[in-house]
Coordinates of C-alpha atoms in Angstrom, one line a residue:
R1 CA 131.6 80.4 -44.0
D2 CA 129.1 79.5 -41.3
V3 CA 128.2 83.0 -40.2
L4 CA 128.3 84.3 -43.7
R5 CA 125.8 81.7 -44.8
V6 CA 123.2 83.5 -42.6
P7 CA 120.7 85.1 -44.9
G8 CA 121.7 88.5 -45.8
A9 CA 125.0 88.5 -43.8
L10 CA 127.3 88.4 -46.9
A11 CA 125.5 91.3 -48.5
F12 CA 125.4 93.7 -45.5
S13 CA 129.0 92.7 -44.4
S14 CA 130.3 93.5 -48.0
A15 CA 128.5 96.8 -48.2
G16 CA 129.7 97.7 -44.8
F17 CA 133.3 97.0 -46.2
V18 CA 132.9 99.4 -49.0
A19 CA 131.2 102.2 -46.8
R20 CA 133.7 102.2 -44.1
M21 CA 136.7 102.6 -46.4
P22 CA 136.9 106.3 -45.6
I23 CA 137.7 105.4 -41.8
S24 CA 141.2 104.8 -43.0
M25 CA 141.4 107.5 -45.8
V26 CA 139.9 110.7 -44.4
G27 CA 142.4 111.5 -41.5
L28 CA 145.3 110.5 -43.6
G29 CA 143.9 112.2 -46.7
I30 CA 143.6 115.4 -44.7
V31 CA 147.3 115.0 -43.4
V32 CA 148.6 114.5 -46.9
L33 CA 146.4 117.3 -48.6
I34 CA 147.2 120.0 -46.0
S35 CA 150.8 119.1 -45.6
A36 CA 151.2 119.4 -49.4
R37 CA 149.3 122.6 -49.8
T38 CA 150.8 124.4 -46.7
G39 CA 154.0 122.4 -45.7
S40 CA 152.7 122.5 -42.0
Y41 CA 152.2 119.1 -40.2
G42 CA 150.9 121.0 -37.1
L43 CA 148.1 122.5 -39.3
A44 CA 147.4 119.0 -40.9
G45 CA 147.5 117.3 -37.5
A46 CA 145.1 119.9 -35.9
L47 CA 142.5 119.5 -38.6
S48 CA 142.7 115.7 -38.5
A49 CA 142.3 116.1 -34.6
T50 CA 139.3 118.5 -35.2
F51 CA 137.6 115.9 -37.3
A52 CA 138.1 113.2 -34.8
L53 CA 137.2 115.4 -31.8
V54 CA 134.0 116.6 -33.4
N55 CA 133.2 113.3 -34.7
A56 CA 133.6 111.8 -31.1
G57 CA 131.6 114.4 -29.6
G58 CA 128.4 113.9 -31.9
A59 CA 128.6 110.0 -32.4
P60 CA 126.9 108.9 -29.2
A61 CA 123.9 111.3 -30.0
L62 CA 123.8 110.2 -33.5
A63 CA 123.9 106.6 -32.4
R64 CA 120.9 107.1 -30.0
L65 CA 119.0 108.4 -32.9
I66 CA 119.9 105.5 -35.2
D67 CA 118.8 103.2 -32.4
S68 CA 115.6 104.9 -31.7
Y69 CA 114.6 105.6 -35.5
G70 CA 116.5 103.2 -37.4
Q71 CA 119.7 103.1 -39.6
R72 CA 118.4 104.1 -42.7
R73 CA 116.2 106.9 -41.7
V74 CA 118.9 108.6 -39.8
S75 CA 122.0 107.8 -41.7
L76 CA 121.1 108.7 -45.2
P77 CA 120.5 112.5 -44.1
A78 CA 123.6 112.4 -42.1
I79 CA 125.8 111.1 -45.0
S80 CA 124.5 113.8 -47.2
L81 CA 125.4 116.4 -44.7
H82 CA 128.8 114.9 -44.4
V83 CA 129.4 115.1 -48.2
V84 CA 128.5 118.8 -48.1
G85 CA 131.0 119.5 -45.5
M86 CA 133.9 117.4 -47.1
V87 CA 133.0 119.0 -50.6
A88 CA 133.2 122.6 -49.1
F89 CA 136.7 121.7 -47.2
L90 CA 138.1 120.3 -50.5
V91 CA 136.9 123.7 -52.5
L92 CA 138.2 126.1 -49.6
V93 CA 141.6 124.3 -49.5
S94 CA 142.0 124.3 -53.2
S95 CA 141.0 128.0 -53.5
G96 CA 143.5 129.2 -50.8
A97 CA 140.7 130.3 -48.4
P98 CA 141.4 131.3 -44.9
R99 CA 142.6 128.6 -42.6
W100 CA 139.8 129.0 -40.1
S101 CA 137.3 128.2 -42.8
F102 CA 139.1 124.6 -43.2
F103 CA 137.9 124.0 -39.7
L104 CA 134.4 125.0 -40.0
A105 CA 134.1 122.6 -43.1
V106 CA 135.7 120.0 -41.3
T107 CA 133.5 120.2 -38.3
V108 CA 130.3 120.0 -40.5
A109 CA 131.7 116.8 -42.1
A110 CA 132.7 115.4 -39.0
V111 CA 129.5 115.9 -36.9
A112 CA 127.4 114.1 -39.5
S113 CA 129.8 111.1 -40.0
P114 CA 128.0 107.9 -39.1
S115 CA 129.9 104.8 -37.6
I116 CA 129.3 102.2 -40.3
G117 CA 131.2 99.7 -38.4
S118 CA 128.8 99.9 -35.4
M119 CA 125.8 99.5 -37.7
V120 CA 127.2 96.3 -39.3
R121 CA 127.8 94.8 -35.9
A122 CA 124.5 95.8 -34.8
R123 CA 123.1 93.8 -37.8
W124 CA 125.1 90.8 -36.8
T125 CA 123.6 90.9 -33.3
Y126 CA 120.1 91.2 -34.8
V127 CA 120.5 88.2 -37.3
L128 CA 122.5 85.9 -34.9
G129 CA 121.2 86.7 -31.4
A130 CA 123.4 85.6 -28.5
G131 CA 125.7 82.6 -28.8
P132 CA 129.3 81.6 -29.8
R133 CA 128.7 82.7 -33.4
M134 CA 129.0 86.3 -32.3
H135 CA 132.6 85.9 -31.4
T136 CA 133.3 84.8 -34.9
A137 CA 131.2 87.4 -36.5
F138 CA 132.9 90.3 -34.5
S139 CA 136.3 88.8 -35.4
L140 CA 135.3 88.7 -39.0
E141 CA 134.3 92.4 -38.9
S142 CA 137.6 93.1 -37.1
V143 CA 139.4 91.5 -40.0
V144 CA 137.3 93.4 -42.5
D145 CA 138.4 96.7 -40.7
E146 CA 142.0 95.6 -41.0
V147 CA 141.4 95.1 -44.8
V148 CA 140.1 98.4 -44.9
F149 CA 143.4 99.7 -43.3
V150 CA 145.6 97.8 -45.4
T151 CA 144.0 99.0 -48.6
G152 CA 143.0 102.7 -47.7
P153 CA 146.2 104.3 -46.9
P154 CA 148.1 103.1 -49.9
L155 CA 145.2 104.2 -51.9
V156 CA 144.8 107.7 -50.5
T157 CA 148.5 108.4 -50.5
V158 CA 148.9 107.1 -54.2
L159 CA 146.0 109.2 -55.3
A160 CA 147.0 112.2 -53.4
T161 CA 150.8 112.0 -54.2
Q162 CA 150.5 110.8 -57.8
V163 CA 147.2 112.0 -59.3
W164 CA 145.8 115.2 -57.3
P165 CA 146.3 116.1 -53.7
S166 CA 142.5 116.0 -53.2
A167 CA 142.0 112.8 -55.1
G168 CA 142.0 110.5 -52.0
L169 CA 139.4 112.4 -49.9
V170 CA 137.2 112.4 -53.1
A171 CA 137.6 108.6 -53.4
A172 CA 136.7 108.3 -49.8
L173 CA 133.4 110.2 -50.4
V174 CA 132.6 108.0 -53.4
L175 CA 133.1 105.0 -51.5
L176 CA 130.9 106.2 -48.5
V177 CA 128.2 107.2 -50.7
A178 CA 128.1 103.9 -52.8
G179 CA 128.5 101.7 -50.0
G180 CA 126.1 103.5 -47.7
A181 CA 123.5 103.3 -50.5
W182 CA 124.0 99.6 -50.7
L183 CA 123.9 99.0 -47.1
F184 CA 120.8 100.9 -46.2
A185 CA 118.8 99.5 -49.2
Q186 CA 118.9 96.1 -47.2
R187 CA 116.0 96.4 -45.1
V188 CA 115.5 93.0 -43.9
T189 CA 118.7 92.7 -41.8
E190 CA 118.3 96.2 -40.4
P191 CA 117.4 96.1 -36.7
P192 CA 114.1 97.5 -36.0
P193 CA 114.0 100.8 -34.1
Q194 CA 113.8 100.7 -30.3
P195 CA 112.5 104.1 -29.4
G196 CA 111.8 103.0 -25.8
E197 CA 115.3 101.9 -25.0
H198 CA 116.6 105.5 -24.8
G199 CA 114.2 106.9 -22.3
G200 CA 116.9 106.5 -19.4
A201 CA 120.5 107.2 -18.7
W202 CA 123.5 107.1 -21.2
V203 CA 125.1 103.8 -21.7
I204 CA 128.4 105.3 -20.6
R205 CA 127.0 105.4 -16.9
L206 CA 126.8 101.5 -17.1
K207 CA 129.5 99.6 -14.8
G208 CA 132.5 98.8 -17.1
M209 CA 131.8 101.3 -20.0
P210 CA 134.1 104.0 -18.7
V211 CA 136.9 101.8 -18.6
I212 CA 136.3 100.8 -22.1
V213 CA 136.2 104.3 -23.3
V214 CA 139.5 105.3 -21.6
V215 CA 141.3 102.5 -22.9
M216 CA 139.9 103.2 -26.3
L217 CA 141.2 106.7 -25.8
W218 CA 144.7 105.5 -25.4
L219 CA 144.4 103.2 -28.3
G220 CA 143.2 106.0 -30.6
T221 CA 146.2 108.1 -29.4
I222 CA 148.3 105.2 -30.7
F223 CA 146.9 105.1 -34.0
G224 CA 146.5 108.9 -34.4
A225 CA 150.4 109.4 -33.8
M226 CA 151.3 106.4 -36.1
E227 CA 149.4 108.0 -38.9
V228 CA 150.9 111.5 -38.7
T229 CA 154.4 110.2 -37.9
A230 CA 154.4 107.6 -40.7
V231 CA 153.7 110.5 -43.1
A232 CA 156.3 112.8 -41.6
F233 CA 159.0 110.0 -41.2
A234 CA 158.5 109.0 -44.9
D235 CA 158.6 112.3 -46.2
E236 CA 161.9 113.2 -44.3
R237 CA 163.5 110.3 -46.1
G238 CA 162.3 111.4 -49.6
H239 CA 159.6 108.7 -50.0
R240 CA 156.3 110.3 -49.0
A241 CA 154.0 107.9 -50.8
A242 CA 155.7 105.1 -48.5
A243 CA 153.7 106.2 -45.6
G244 CA 150.9 104.3 -47.1
L245 CA 152.9 101.2 -47.1
V246 CA 154.0 101.6 -43.5
L247 CA 150.4 101.9 -42.3
A248 CA 149.3 99.1 -44.6
L249 CA 151.8 97.0 -43.1
Y250 CA 150.5 98.1 -39.7
A251 CA 147.1 97.0 -40.6
F252 CA 148.0 93.8 -42.2
G253 CA 149.7 92.7 -39.0
S254 CA 146.3 93.6 -37.2
M255 CA 144.4 91.5 -39.8
T256 CA 146.6 88.5 -39.2
G257 CA 146.1 88.7 -35.5
G258 CA 142.3 89.2 -36.0
L259 CA 142.3 85.9 -38.1
F260 CA 144.3 84.0 -35.5
Y261 CA 142.0 85.4 -32.7
G262 CA 138.8 84.5 -34.5
L263 CA 139.7 81.2 -35.2
V264 CA 140.7 80.1 -31.6
H265 CA 137.9 79.0 -29.2
W266 CA 139.0 81.1 -26.2
R267 CA 138.3 80.0 -22.6
T268 CA 140.2 83.1 -21.2
P269 CA 137.6 85.6 -20.0
L270 CA 137.0 88.7 -22.2
P271 CA 138.2 91.2 -19.7
T272 CA 141.6 89.2 -19.5
R273 CA 141.8 89.0 -23.3
F274 CA 141.3 92.8 -23.5
L275 CA 144.2 93.3 -21.0
L276 CA 146.7 90.8 -22.8
G277 CA 146.0 92.4 -26.1
A278 CA 146.8 95.9 -24.6
V279 CA 150.1 94.6 -23.2
G280 CA 151.1 93.0 -26.5
M281 CA 150.4 96.4 -28.2
A282 CA 152.4 98.4 -25.6
L283 CA 155.4 96.0 -25.9
T284 CA 155.6 96.1 -29.8
L285 CA 155.6 99.8 -30.0
V286 CA 158.8 100.1 -27.7
P287 CA 161.2 99.8 -30.7
L288 CA 159.5 102.3 -33.0
P289 CA 161.2 105.6 -31.6
F290 CA 164.6 104.1 -32.2
V291 CA 164.0 103.4 -35.8
T292 CA 166.2 105.5 -38.4
S293 CA 165.3 103.9 -41.8
L294 CA 162.2 102.8 -43.7
L295 CA 163.5 99.4 -44.1
A296 CA 163.8 98.9 -40.4
L297 CA 160.4 100.3 -40.0
Y298 CA 158.5 98.0 -42.3
P299 CA 158.8 94.7 -40.2
L300 CA 158.3 96.6 -36.8
A301 CA 155.1 98.2 -38.1
L302 CA 154.0 94.7 -39.1
L303 CA 154.7 93.4 -35.6
A304 CA 153.2 96.2 -33.8
G305 CA 149.9 95.7 -35.5
F306 CA 149.5 92.2 -34.7
S307 CA 147.6 92.9 -31.3
I308 CA 145.2 95.5 -32.5
A309 CA 142.5 93.5 -33.8
P310 CA 142.5 90.9 -30.9
T311 CA 142.4 93.9 -28.4
M312 CA 139.5 95.6 -30.4
V313 CA 137.4 92.4 -30.8
A314 CA 137.7 91.8 -27.0
G315 CA 136.8 95.4 -26.2
I316 CA 133.7 95.1 -28.3
G317 CA 132.8 91.6 -26.9
V318 CA 132.9 93.3 -23.4
I319 CA 130.5 96.0 -24.9
E320 CA 128.1 93.4 -26.3
R321 CA 128.1 91.7 -22.7
I322 CA 127.5 95.1 -20.9
V323 CA 124.6 96.6 -22.9
S324 CA 121.4 95.4 -24.2
A325 CA 121.1 94.7 -28.1
G326 CA 118.6 97.8 -28.5
R327 CA 121.5 100.0 -27.2
F328 CA 124.5 98.5 -28.9
N329 CA 125.0 101.3 -31.5
E330 CA 125.1 103.8 -28.5
G331 CA 127.6 101.5 -26.6
M332 CA 129.7 101.2 -29.7
A333 CA 129.5 104.9 -30.3
W334 CA 130.9 105.8 -26.7
A335 CA 133.8 103.4 -27.5
F336 CA 134.6 104.8 -30.9
S337 CA 134.2 108.4 -29.5
G338 CA 137.0 107.6 -27.1
L339 CA 139.0 106.1 -30.0
A340 CA 138.2 109.2 -32.1
V341 CA 139.3 111.5 -29.2
G342 CA 142.7 109.5 -28.8
L343 CA 143.0 109.9 -32.7
A344 CA 142.8 113.7 -32.2
V345 CA 145.3 113.8 -29.3
G346 CA 147.8 111.4 -31.1
A347 CA 147.6 113.2 -34.4
S348 CA 148.1 116.7 -33.0
V349 CA 150.8 116.0 -30.5
A350 CA 152.7 113.8 -33.0
G351 CA 152.3 116.5 -35.6
A352 CA 153.7 119.0 -33.3
V353 CA 156.7 116.8 -32.5
A354 CA 157.4 116.3 -36.1
D355 CA 157.3 119.9 -36.9
R356 CA 159.6 120.9 -33.8
V357 CA 161.8 118.0 -33.1
D358 CA 162.2 114.9 -35.2
S359 CA 159.6 112.8 -36.9
R360 CA 160.8 109.4 -35.4
W361 CA 160.1 110.8 -31.9
G362 CA 156.5 111.0 -32.9
F363 CA 156.4 107.2 -32.4
L364 CA 157.1 108.0 -28.8
V365 CA 153.8 109.2 -28.5
S366 CA 152.3 105.9 -29.5
T367 CA 154.6 104.1 -27.1
V368 CA 153.5 106.2 -24.1
A369 CA 150.0 105.8 -25.1
G370 CA 150.3 102.1 -25.1
V371 CA 151.7 102.2 -21.6
L372 CA 148.7 104.3 -20.5
A373 CA 146.3 101.9 -22.1
V374 CA 147.7 98.9 -20.2
A375 CA 147.6 101.0 -16.9
A376 CA 143.9 101.8 -17.5
C377 CA 143.0 98.4 -18.3
V378 CA 144.7 97.2 -15.3
S379 CA 143.0 99.5 -12.9
G380 CA 139.7 98.8 -14.4
L381 CA 139.9 95.1 -14.8
R382 CA 137.7 94.3 -11.8
S383 CA 135.0 96.6 -13.1
L384 CA 135.1 94.7 -16.3
R385 CA 134.8 91.4 -14.8
L386 CA 131.9 92.5 -12.6
A387 CA 130.1 93.9 -15.7
T388 CA 130.5 91.0 -17.8
T389 CA 129.3 88.3 -15.4
G390 CA 125.6 88.9 -15.6
L391 CA 123.0 89.9 -18.1
P392 CA 123.3 93.1 -20.0
Q393 CA 122.6 96.0 -17.8
G394 CA 120.5 97.8 -20.4
A395 CA 118.1 94.8 -20.7

């Protein structure tokens, strides 16, 4: 209540919630649509991976433009191009066009997809400034992210399986356009452009940032593999729409963890919290490859999600300590790019496993990625500690 009473905060946080609904819908919507049309999880995973990889490659440059020229000025044209690419993708798939054209359309859509979550968090840093309330605000936004992931997967699967295969992706476009228009109409809370901030090196070169990006890559691999494997696992058992429930429970577990994390005034340093979150994620993923029924998967998915939000909030908190406020979008973009590359890797590898072996072994991809995330965090812990003990390096 305290942070949402800040003038304009409730409005931009609510608009951000609507505008970032597609982050939980597009990848899954592509998987459900393509697997229904072609029967190939390999192709579905490859297309989802393409979207994630291209978005990852373009996000830092798009974020630098947003920091330099303003959120509204850059994001509205970008969203328009994204809509063009997604509409073209839907038309090509429904008309039975050559498969190579699917990849072209997805590429156009991905390169112009802005990170709404980064821009909302940048608004928080602008209206709150430094202080303990930032922990609460970032935790709140993490909970909002998980509400997105609780509601998005069931919505997209129900629309795609019960209404029309393309309906989930159409709904994602409508939500992005409506939420984006609402968010960018709010000029008072938009951080002012900082063109002078980006004359130097990229944020990725700052101490600690490579560690964050690598850990985020493995976290993304967990999420990408979970998404594709959940669809294949449910489909093999004759309950395709249940994939949405599995992913919703996974996100609900994360939302619960985020609420708990945000309510506690932590004394443990941020890098240590980041490591502990990664360890928790890895441990809860271990049972998943051995699950044989949906009923057994539901509670395990809920448990596996609990450490996601605390890990992500701690990572974002580290970024906020490493970079200056005027480069926050770029810092977040690099982290989310790592996440997106991981999503691509996880989706494509898990899709191939589901096609060639058994769907439940796709969960093993998530388990291995969890172990690698812990290893990366442990090896880079000293760097993170050094990077968060002083003033932001970009100041």
